[in-house]
Amino acid sequence: MKTLKTETRGRVALLTLNRPEALNALNSELMGELREAMATYGTDDRIGAIVLTGSEKAFAAGADIKEMQPRDYVGAYVEDLFEGWSAVASMRKPLIAAVSGYALGGGCELAMMCDFIIAADTAKFGQPEITLGIIPGMGGSQRLTRAVGKAKAMDMCLTGRMMDAAEAERSGLVSRVVPAADLIATAMAAAEKIAGFSMPATMMIKESVNLVDETGLAEGLRFERRLFHSLFATEDQKEGMAAFIEKRKASFKHR
Ligand code: HXC
């Protein structure tokens, strides 16, 4: 692939956005390659978790402005511009964003499509679309508001200002902040840990947590309980609990 580097380490796939000349601006080629990677690793039984990262300077500086600038309304609407990125949001296996440097506009939105974000202390998040005469278009107004609340989301989207890693952690946008030099190792270790667990269980956690954004509490609790019940049909539940009782490490079959 040209704009995406892919490698696997054990049960983890590491995907690195690779358009250094444009600070990993998200163009249609990159979207296509990322979709392909999602399809490949999403169906590969040997992969249990995925880490998505960029470069030291930029996770991604947004949608590619040079590609977008000449677009017109009818074309954008008919093509349903940017719908293709939903392949990332709908990935069923755990997906961690490892963010160093700029995560702006579509870059911030791409990171938010992942299940959680681990940030380097150099990370900067922002939705600067307003400075270009547009608004977030890959879910920013929705996911950022759910992550950090109305006040911060309005501030970020209306002023276009950036949030540093410390503010992002305080606000709930990222799960942890680590020194930049430790970013990939930390994200890979988290992914390896996840990939070692029972895959139906990790997938169900993801499905259940994500339902919070789509439903009310009563329906969400019922859904979670039904998934919970279903895990008692798996060998991994028997093994996981037996291992605890027998004081040994679990050996999950459905990894
Ligand atoms: C296209 C981009 C780009 C982008 C940077 N580049 N961001 N190209 N689209 N989003 C290119 C620059 O044109 C430049 O190319 C090269 O990358 C290096 O960028 P510089 O600006 O020279 O770097 P620097 O001075 O360090 O500034 C970094 C920066 C700045 C603060 C991140 O590049 C910047 O403000 N970028 C735009 C950020 C933005 O507005 N993002 C939102 C995009 S809209 P050349 O060829 O000149 O060397 C968006 C909409 C989402 O994401 C809605 C739906 C997807």
mmCIF file of C-alpha atoms and ligand atoms in Angstrom:
data_model
loop_
_atom_site.group_PDB
_atom_site.id
_atom_site.type_symbol
_atom_site.label_atom_id
_atom_site.label_comp_id
_atom_site.label_asym_id
_atom_site.label_seq_id
_atom_site.Cartn_x
_atom_site.Cartn_y
_atom_site.Cartn_z
ATOM 1 C CA MET A 1 0.000 0.000 0.000
ATOM 2 C CA LYS A 2 1.131 3.542 -0.718
ATOM 3 C CA THR A 3 -0.380 5.665 2.012
ATOM 4 C CA LEU A 4 -0.683 3.091 4.774
ATOM 5 C CA LYS A 5 2.001 0.880 6.298
ATOM 6 C CA THR A 6 0.750 -2.352 7.734
ATOM 7 C CA GLU A 7 2.544 -4.886 9.879
ATOM 8 C CA THR A 8 1.507 -7.583 12.272
ATOM 9 C CA ARG A 9 3.175 -8.363 15.562
ATOM 10 C CA GLY A 10 1.772 -11.496 17.097
ATOM 11 C CA ARG A 11 -2.003 -11.085 17.235
ATOM 12 C CA VAL A 12 -1.897 -7.303 16.722
ATOM 13 C CA ALA A 13 -1.987 -5.366 13.452
ATOM 14 C CA LEU A 14 -0.201 -2.023 13.468
ATOM 15 C CA LEU A 15 -1.467 0.401 10.819
ATOM 16 C CA THR A 16 0.587 3.552 10.222
ATOM 17 C CA LEU A 17 -0.785 6.446 8.188
ATOM 18 C CA ASN A 18 1.943 7.270 5.700
ATOM 19 C CA ARG A 19 1.638 10.563 3.857
ATOM 20 C CA PRO A 20 4.454 12.436 5.599
ATOM 21 C CA GLU A 21 4.614 15.123 2.910
ATOM 22 C CA ALA A 22 1.064 16.217 3.828
ATOM 23 C CA LEU A 23 1.106 15.500 7.581
ATOM 24 C CA ASN A 24 -1.011 12.415 6.846
ATOM 25 C CA ALA A 25 -3.871 14.477 5.402
ATOM 26 C CA LEU A 26 -6.677 12.064 4.684
ATOM 27 C CA ASN A 27 -7.261 11.742 0.942
ATOM 28 C CA SER A 28 -9.382 9.258 -0.939
ATOM 29 C CA GLU A 29 -6.465 6.940 -1.627
ATOM 30 C CA LEU A 30 -5.698 6.685 2.080
ATOM 31 C CA MET A 31 -9.370 6.100 2.832
ATOM 32 C CA GLY A 32 -9.461 3.270 0.298
ATOM 33 C CA GLU A 33 -6.346 1.635 1.732
ATOM 34 C CA LEU A 34 -7.586 1.931 5.282
ATOM 35 C CA ARG A 35 -10.906 0.380 4.253
ATOM 36 C CA GLU A 36 -8.997 -2.496 2.665
ATOM 37 C CA ALA A 37 -6.951 -2.992 5.842
ATOM 38 C CA MET A 38 -10.107 -2.992 7.975
ATOM 39 C CA ALA A 39 -11.661 -5.638 5.727
ATOM 40 C CA THR A 40 -8.489 -7.768 5.794
ATOM 41 C CA TYR A 41 -7.765 -7.667 9.519
ATOM 42 C CA GLY A 42 -11.425 -7.628 10.502
ATOM 43 C CA THR A 43 -11.808 -11.091 9.006
ATOM 44 C CA ASP A 44 -8.374 -12.517 9.883
ATOM 45 C CA ASP A 45 -8.724 -14.885 12.851
ATOM 46 C CA ARG A 46 -5.054 -14.441 13.693
ATOM 47 C CA ILE A 47 -5.619 -10.773 14.539
ATOM 48 C CA GLY A 48 -7.324 -9.865 17.801
ATOM 49 C CA ALA A 49 -6.744 -6.094 18.006
ATOM 50 C CA ILE A 50 -5.532 -3.229 15.839
ATOM 51 C CA VAL A 51 -3.465 -0.118 16.554
ATOM 52 C CA LEU A 52 -3.842 2.882 14.253
ATOM 53 C CA THR A 53 -1.113 5.507 14.375
ATOM 54 C CA GLY A 54 0.524 8.286 12.367
ATOM 55 C CA SER A 55 3.913 9.966 12.562
ATOM 56 C CA GLU A 56 5.635 11.720 15.411
ATOM 57 C CA LYS A 57 4.557 15.114 14.035
ATOM 58 C CA ALA A 58 1.023 14.244 12.993
ATOM 59 C CA PHE A 59 -1.504 11.510 13.513
ATOM 60 C CA ALA A 60 -3.382 13.286 10.714
ATOM 61 C CA ALA A 61 -3.791 17.011 9.990
ATOM 62 C CA GLY A 62 -7.324 16.526 8.700
ATOM 63 C CA ALA A 63 -9.095 15.712 5.485
ATOM 64 C CA ASP A 64 -6.984 16.644 2.477
ATOM 65 C CA ILE A 65 -7.862 20.295 1.874
ATOM 66 C CA LYS A 66 -6.263 20.321 -1.572
ATOM 67 C CA GLU A 67 -8.451 17.410 -2.673
ATOM 68 C CA MET A 68 -11.575 18.905 -1.089
ATOM 69 C CA GLN A 69 -11.220 22.513 -2.242
ATOM 70 C CA PRO A 70 -12.711 22.120 -5.774
ATOM 71 C CA ARG A 71 -15.611 19.880 -4.688
ATOM 72 C CA ASP A 72 -19.189 20.989 -5.257
ATOM 73 C CA TYR A 73 -22.358 20.294 -3.333
ATOM 74 C CA VAL A 74 -24.090 17.965 -5.788
ATOM 75 C CA GLY A 75 -21.029 15.756 -6.209
ATOM 76 C CA ALA A 76 -20.396 15.605 -2.478
ATOM 77 C CA TYR A 77 -24.016 14.736 -1.754
ATOM 78 C CA VAL A 78 -24.489 12.161 -4.502
ATOM 79 C CA GLU A 79 -21.189 10.449 -3.684
ATOM 80 C CA ASP A 80 -21.969 10.768 0.043
ATOM 81 C CA LEU A 81 -18.471 12.184 0.538
ATOM 82 C CA PHE A 82 -16.569 10.648 3.474
ATOM 83 C CA GLU A 83 -19.120 7.883 4.082
ATOM 84 C CA GLY A 84 -16.269 5.469 3.319
ATOM 85 C CA TRP A 85 -14.627 6.269 6.656
ATOM 86 C CA SER A 86 -17.485 4.514 8.418
ATOM 87 C CA ALA A 87 -15.555 1.269 7.756
ATOM 88 C CA VAL A 88 -13.332 2.328 10.647
ATOM 89 C CA ALA A 89 -16.215 3.110 12.994
ATOM 90 C CA SER A 90 -17.896 -0.178 12.156
ATOM 91 C CA MET A 91 -14.795 -2.352 12.674
ATOM 92 C CA ARG A 92 -15.879 -5.065 15.113
ATOM 93 C CA LYS A 93 -12.461 -5.849 16.571
ATOM 94 C CA PRO A 94 -10.887 -3.583 19.190
ATOM 95 C CA LEU A 95 -9.132 -0.618 17.621
ATOM 96 C CA ILE A 96 -6.774 1.711 19.500
ATOM 97 C CA ALA A 97 -5.661 5.097 18.174
ATOM 98 C CA ALA A 98 -2.087 5.986 19.142
ATOM 99 C CA VAL A 99 -1.868 9.737 18.610
ATOM 100 C CA SER A 100 1.304 11.796 18.471
ATOM 101 C CA GLY A 101 1.367 15.401 17.206
ATOM 102 C CA TYR A 102 -1.575 16.863 15.308
ATOM 103 C CA ALA A 103 -4.965 15.170 15.213
ATOM 104 C CA LEU A 104 -7.013 17.857 13.530
ATOM 105 C CA GLY A 105 -10.364 17.901 11.758
ATOM 106 C CA GLY A 106 -10.841 14.528 10.076
ATOM 107 C CA GLY A 107 -7.706 13.353 11.951
ATOM 108 C CA CYS A 108 -9.328 13.972 15.302
ATOM 109 C CA GLU A 109 -12.533 12.399 13.982
ATOM 110 C CA LEU A 110 -10.643 9.325 12.771
ATOM 111 C CA ALA A 111 -9.024 8.922 16.197
ATOM 112 C CA MET A 112 -12.455 9.221 17.818
ATOM 113 C CA MET A 113 -13.817 6.426 15.593
ATOM 114 C CA CYS A 114 -11.382 4.111 17.382
ATOM 115 C CA ASP A 115 -12.372 2.487 20.677
ATOM 116 C CA PHE A 116 -9.993 4.547 22.721
ATOM 117 C CA ILE A 117 -7.154 6.970 22.218
ATOM 118 C CA ILE A 118 -3.728 6.732 23.797
ATOM 119 C CA ALA A 119 -1.960 10.062 23.374
ATOM 120 C CA ALA A 120 1.680 11.084 23.373
ATOM 121 C CA ASP A 121 2.380 14.140 25.508
ATOM 122 C CA THR A 122 2.957 15.986 22.204
ATOM 123 C CA ALA A 123 -0.570 15.336 20.915
ATOM 124 C CA LYS A 124 -2.787 18.215 19.855
ATOM 125 C CA PHE A 125 -6.458 17.726 19.084
ATOM 126 C CA GLY A 126 -8.718 20.127 17.270
ATOM 127 C CA GLN A 127 -11.685 20.627 14.962
ATOM 128 C CA PRO A 128 -10.474 23.645 12.963
ATOM 129 C CA GLU A 129 -13.006 23.245 10.120
ATOM 130 C CA ILE A 130 -14.598 26.577 11.035
ATOM 131 C CA THR A 131 -11.414 28.323 9.897
ATOM 132 C CA LEU A 132 -12.009 26.847 6.410
ATOM 133 C CA GLY A 133 -15.656 27.869 6.245
ATOM 134 C CA ILE A 134 -16.968 24.353 6.900
ATOM 135 C CA ILE A 135 -17.967 22.168 9.861
ATOM 136 C CA PRO A 136 -16.778 18.736 11.035
ATOM 137 C CA GLY A 137 -17.993 16.100 8.572
ATOM 138 C CA MET A 138 -16.733 12.757 9.868
ATOM 139 C CA GLY A 139 -18.610 12.747 13.159
ATOM 140 C CA GLY A 140 -16.720 15.439 15.086
ATOM 141 C CA SER A 141 -19.726 17.405 16.291
ATOM 142 C CA GLN A 142 -21.268 14.178 17.564
ATOM 143 C CA ARG A 143 -18.352 12.115 18.909
ATOM 144 C CA LEU A 144 -16.444 15.055 20.397
ATOM 145 C CA THR A 145 -19.561 16.262 22.206
ATOM 146 C CA ARG A 146 -20.203 12.793 23.579
ATOM 147 C CA ALA A 147 -16.558 12.522 24.673
ATOM 148 C CA VAL A 148 -15.979 15.927 26.271
ATOM 149 C CA GLY A 149 -19.441 17.445 26.743
ATOM 150 C CA LYS A 150 -21.155 20.427 25.168
ATOM 151 C CA ALA A 151 -19.057 23.268 26.613
ATOM 152 C CA LYS A 152 -15.678 21.949 25.427
ATOM 153 C CA ALA A 153 -17.061 20.693 22.107
ATOM 154 C CA MET A 154 -18.651 24.055 21.322
ATOM 155 C CA ASP A 155 -15.450 25.857 22.332
ATOM 156 C CA MET A 156 -13.303 23.592 20.125
ATOM 157 C CA CYS A 157 -15.603 23.600 17.077
ATOM 158 C CA LEU A 158 -16.583 27.278 17.197
ATOM 159 C CA THR A 159 -13.111 28.720 17.863
ATOM 160 C CA GLY A 160 -11.075 26.029 16.074
ATOM 161 C CA ARG A 161 -8.556 26.051 18.919
ATOM 162 C CA MET A 162 -6.410 23.036 19.741
ATOM 163 C CA MET A 163 -6.459 21.019 22.944
ATOM 164 C CA ASP A 164 -3.160 19.640 24.250
ATOM 165 C CA ALA A 165 -2.739 16.115 25.584
ATOM 166 C CA ALA A 166 -3.200 17.091 29.224
ATOM 167 C CA GLU A 167 -6.479 18.895 28.525
ATOM 168 C CA ALA A 168 -7.619 16.004 26.327
ATOM 169 C CA GLU A 169 -7.023 13.545 29.166
ATOM 170 C CA ARG A 170 -8.728 15.813 31.710
ATOM 171 C CA SER A 171 -11.698 16.142 29.379
ATOM 172 C CA GLY A 172 -12.108 12.421 28.741
ATOM 173 C CA LEU A 173 -11.093 12.499 25.088
ATOM 174 C CA VAL A 174 -8.102 10.207 25.625
ATOM 175 C CA SER A 175 -7.667 7.300 27.999
ATOM 176 C CA ARG A 176 -3.975 7.824 28.809
ATOM 177 C CA VAL A 177 -1.095 10.164 28.062
ATOM 178 C CA VAL A 178 2.425 8.777 27.793
ATOM 179 C CA PRO A 179 5.838 10.213 26.837
ATOM 180 C CA ALA A 180 6.070 10.379 23.037
ATOM 181 C CA ALA A 181 8.912 7.847 22.983
ATOM 182 C CA ASP A 182 6.695 5.261 24.693
ATOM 183 C CA LEU A 183 3.578 5.746 22.565
ATOM 184 C CA ILE A 184 3.759 2.788 20.198
ATOM 185 C CA ALA A 185 5.068 0.379 22.828
ATOM 186 C CA THR A 186 2.245 1.372 25.202
ATOM 187 C CA ALA A 187 -0.459 1.059 22.550
ATOM 188 C CA MET A 188 0.935 -2.255 21.294
ATOM 189 C CA ALA A 189 1.094 -3.640 24.829
ATOM 190 C CA ALA A 190 -2.544 -2.661 25.428
ATOM 191 C CA ALA A 191 -3.541 -4.212 22.098
ATOM 192 C CA GLU A 192 -1.588 -7.410 22.826
ATOM 193 C CA LYS A 193 -3.318 -7.698 26.158
ATOM 194 C CA ILE A 194 -6.736 -7.284 24.539
ATOM 195 C CA ALA A 195 -5.849 -9.727 21.744
ATOM 196 C CA GLY A 196 -4.993 -12.360 24.351
ATOM 197 C CA PHE A 197 -8.521 -12.386 25.732
ATOM 198 C CA SER A 198 -11.530 -14.237 24.385
ATOM 199 C CA MET A 199 -12.476 -12.587 21.095
ATOM 200 C CA PRO A 200 -16.264 -12.921 21.443
ATOM 201 C CA ALA A 201 -15.962 -11.208 24.825
ATOM 202 C CA THR A 202 -13.831 -8.302 23.565
ATOM 203 C CA MET A 203 -16.149 -7.845 20.577
ATOM 204 C CA MET A 204 -19.211 -7.873 22.794
ATOM 205 C CA ILE A 205 -17.690 -5.296 25.158
ATOM 206 C CA LYS A 206 -17.125 -3.042 22.174
ATOM 207 C CA GLU A 207 -20.642 -3.556 20.854
ATOM 208 C CA SER A 208 -22.185 -2.970 24.256
ATOM 209 C CA VAL A 209 -20.175 0.162 25.151
ATOM 210 C CA ASN A 210 -20.842 1.640 21.711
ATOM 211 C CA LEU A 211 -24.569 1.153 22.192
ATOM 212 C CA VAL A 212 -24.481 3.870 24.876
ATOM 213 C CA ASP A 213 -24.356 6.457 22.116
ATOM 214 C CA GLU A 214 -27.326 4.999 20.334
ATOM 215 C CA THR A 215 -29.841 4.055 22.981
ATOM 216 C CA GLY A 216 -31.395 4.756 26.371
ATOM 217 C CA LEU A 217 -30.253 3.174 29.647
ATOM 218 C CA ALA A 218 -33.017 0.549 30.004
ATOM 219 C CA GLU A 219 -32.505 -0.787 26.492
ATOM 220 C CA GLY A 220 -28.722 -0.687 26.906
ATOM 221 C CA LEU A 221 -28.837 -2.625 30.172
ATOM 222 C CA ARG A 222 -31.078 -5.272 28.631
ATOM 223 C CA PHE A 223 -28.753 -5.587 25.635
ATOM 224 C CA GLU A 224 -25.680 -5.904 27.862
ATOM 225 C CA ARG A 225 -27.359 -8.595 29.972
ATOM 226 C CA ARG A 226 -28.337 -10.619 26.894
ATOM 227 C CA LEU A 227 -24.745 -10.502 25.583
ATOM 228 C CA PHE A 228 -23.525 -11.435 29.063
ATOM 229 C CA HIS A 229 -25.852 -14.466 29.145
ATOM 230 C CA SER A 230 -24.678 -15.578 25.703
ATOM 231 C CA LEU A 231 -21.072 -15.833 26.862
ATOM 232 C CA PHE A 232 -22.064 -18.750 29.108
ATOM 233 C CA ALA A 233 -22.408 -20.721 25.876
ATOM 234 C CA THR A 234 -18.669 -20.340 25.211
ATOM 235 C CA GLU A 235 -15.800 -22.575 26.248
ATOM 236 C CA ASP A 236 -13.824 -19.442 27.025
ATOM 237 C CA GLN A 237 -16.140 -18.568 29.906
ATOM 238 C CA LYS A 238 -15.669 -22.050 31.377
ATOM 239 C CA GLU A 239 -11.908 -21.846 30.868
ATOM 240 C CA GLY A 240 -11.542 -18.280 32.166
ATOM 241 C CA MET A 241 -13.394 -19.023 35.384
ATOM 242 C CA ALA A 242 -11.774 -22.443 35.871
ATOM 243 C CA ALA A 243 -8.343 -20.850 35.445
ATOM 244 C CA PHE A 244 -9.121 -18.327 38.157
ATOM 245 C CA ILE A 245 -10.274 -21.029 40.562
ATOM 246 C CA GLU A 246 -7.288 -23.234 39.766
ATOM 247 C CA LYS A 247 -4.905 -20.247 40.125
ATOM 248 C CA ARG A 248 -3.453 -20.528 36.620
ATOM 249 C CA LYS A 249 -3.404 -18.408 33.468
ATOM 250 C CA ALA A 250 -6.413 -18.889 31.194
ATOM 251 C CA SER A 251 -5.860 -20.392 27.775
ATOM 252 C CA PHE A 252 -8.657 -19.021 25.611
ATOM 253 C CA LYS A 253 -9.738 -21.045 22.609
ATOM 254 C CA HIS A 254 -11.537 -18.297 20.709
ATOM 255 C CA ARG A 255 -8.772 -15.741 20.497
HETATM 256 C C1 HXC B 1 -3.758 18.997 2.782
HETATM 257 C C2 HXC B 1 -2.136 19.527 4.284
HETATM 258 C C3 HXC B 1 -3.053 19.477 5.342
HETATM 259 C C4 HXC B 1 -4.403 19.149 5.027
HETATM 260 C C5 HXC B 1 -1.136 20.000 6.140
HETATM 261 N N1 HXC B 1 -0.966 19.858 4.831
HETATM 262 N N2 HXC B 1 -2.401 19.786 6.489
HETATM 263 N N3 HXC B 1 -2.486 19.279 3.022
HETATM 264 N N4 HXC B 1 -4.694 18.911 3.733
HETATM 265 N N5 HXC B 1 -5.339 19.032 5.951
HETATM 266 C C6 HXC B 1 0.267 20.022 4.066
HETATM 267 C C7 HXC B 1 0.652 21.472 3.909
HETATM 268 O O1 HXC B 1 -0.041 22.066 2.842
HETATM 269 C C8 HXC B 1 2.130 21.355 3.633
HETATM 270 O O2 HXC B 1 2.326 20.985 2.289
HETATM 271 C C9 HXC B 1 2.549 20.177 4.486
HETATM 272 O O3 HXC B 1 1.365 19.435 4.750
HETATM 273 C C10 HXC B 1 3.133 20.601 5.820
HETATM 274 O O4 HXC B 1 2.226 21.482 6.461
HETATM 275 P P1 HXC B 1 2.638 22.909 7.040
HETATM 276 O O5 HXC B 1 1.404 23.708 7.153
HETATM 277 O O6 HXC B 1 3.765 23.492 6.251
HETATM 278 O O7 HXC B 1 3.186 22.491 8.493
HETATM 279 P P2 HXC B 1 3.187 23.362 9.815
HETATM 280 O O8 HXC B 1 3.582 24.789 9.510
HETATM 281 O O9 HXC B 1 4.018 22.598 10.785
HETATM 282 O O10 HXC B 1 1.671 23.417 10.319
HETATM 283 C C11 HXC B 1 1.025 22.227 10.746
HETATM 284 C C12 HXC B 1 -0.511 22.446 10.808
HETATM 285 C C13 HXC B 1 -0.994 23.024 9.472
HETATM 286 C C14 HXC B 1 -0.818 23.432 11.960
HETATM 287 C C15 HXC B 1 -1.137 21.116 11.132
HETATM 288 O O11 HXC B 1 -0.491 22.187 8.409
HETATM 289 C C16 HXC B 1 -2.480 23.102 9.352
HETATM 290 O O12 HXC B 1 -3.111 23.994 9.931
HETATM 291 N N6 HXC B 1 -3.064 22.181 8.560
HETATM 292 C C17 HXC B 1 -4.481 22.197 8.279
HETATM 293 C C18 HXC B 1 -5.248 21.721 9.474
HETATM 294 C C19 HXC B 1 -6.752 21.732 9.203
HETATM 295 O O13 HXC B 1 -7.352 22.775 8.906
HETATM 296 N N7 HXC B 1 -7.381 20.544 9.272
HETATM 297 C C20 HXC B 1 -8.766 20.404 9.027
HETATM 298 C C21 HXC B 1 -8.953 20.045 7.605
HETATM 299 S S1 HXC B 1 -10.652 20.036 7.194
HETATM 300 P P3 HXC B 1 3.288 21.819 1.313
HETATM 301 O O14 HXC B 1 3.069 21.177 -0.015
HETATM 302 O O15 HXC B 1 2.897 23.240 1.407
HETATM 303 O O16 HXC B 1 4.659 21.562 1.896
HETATM 304 C C22 HXC B 1 -11.195 18.577 7.698
HETATM 305 C C23 HXC B 1 -12.615 18.409 7.385
HETATM 306 C C24 HXC B 1 -13.166 17.189 8.028
HETATM 307 O O17 HXC B 1 -10.526 17.771 8.246
HETATM 308 C C25 HXC B 1 -14.547 17.055 7.588
HETATM 309 C C26 HXC B 1 -14.839 15.743 7.040
HETATM 310 C C27 HXC B 1 -13.702 14.892 6.758
#
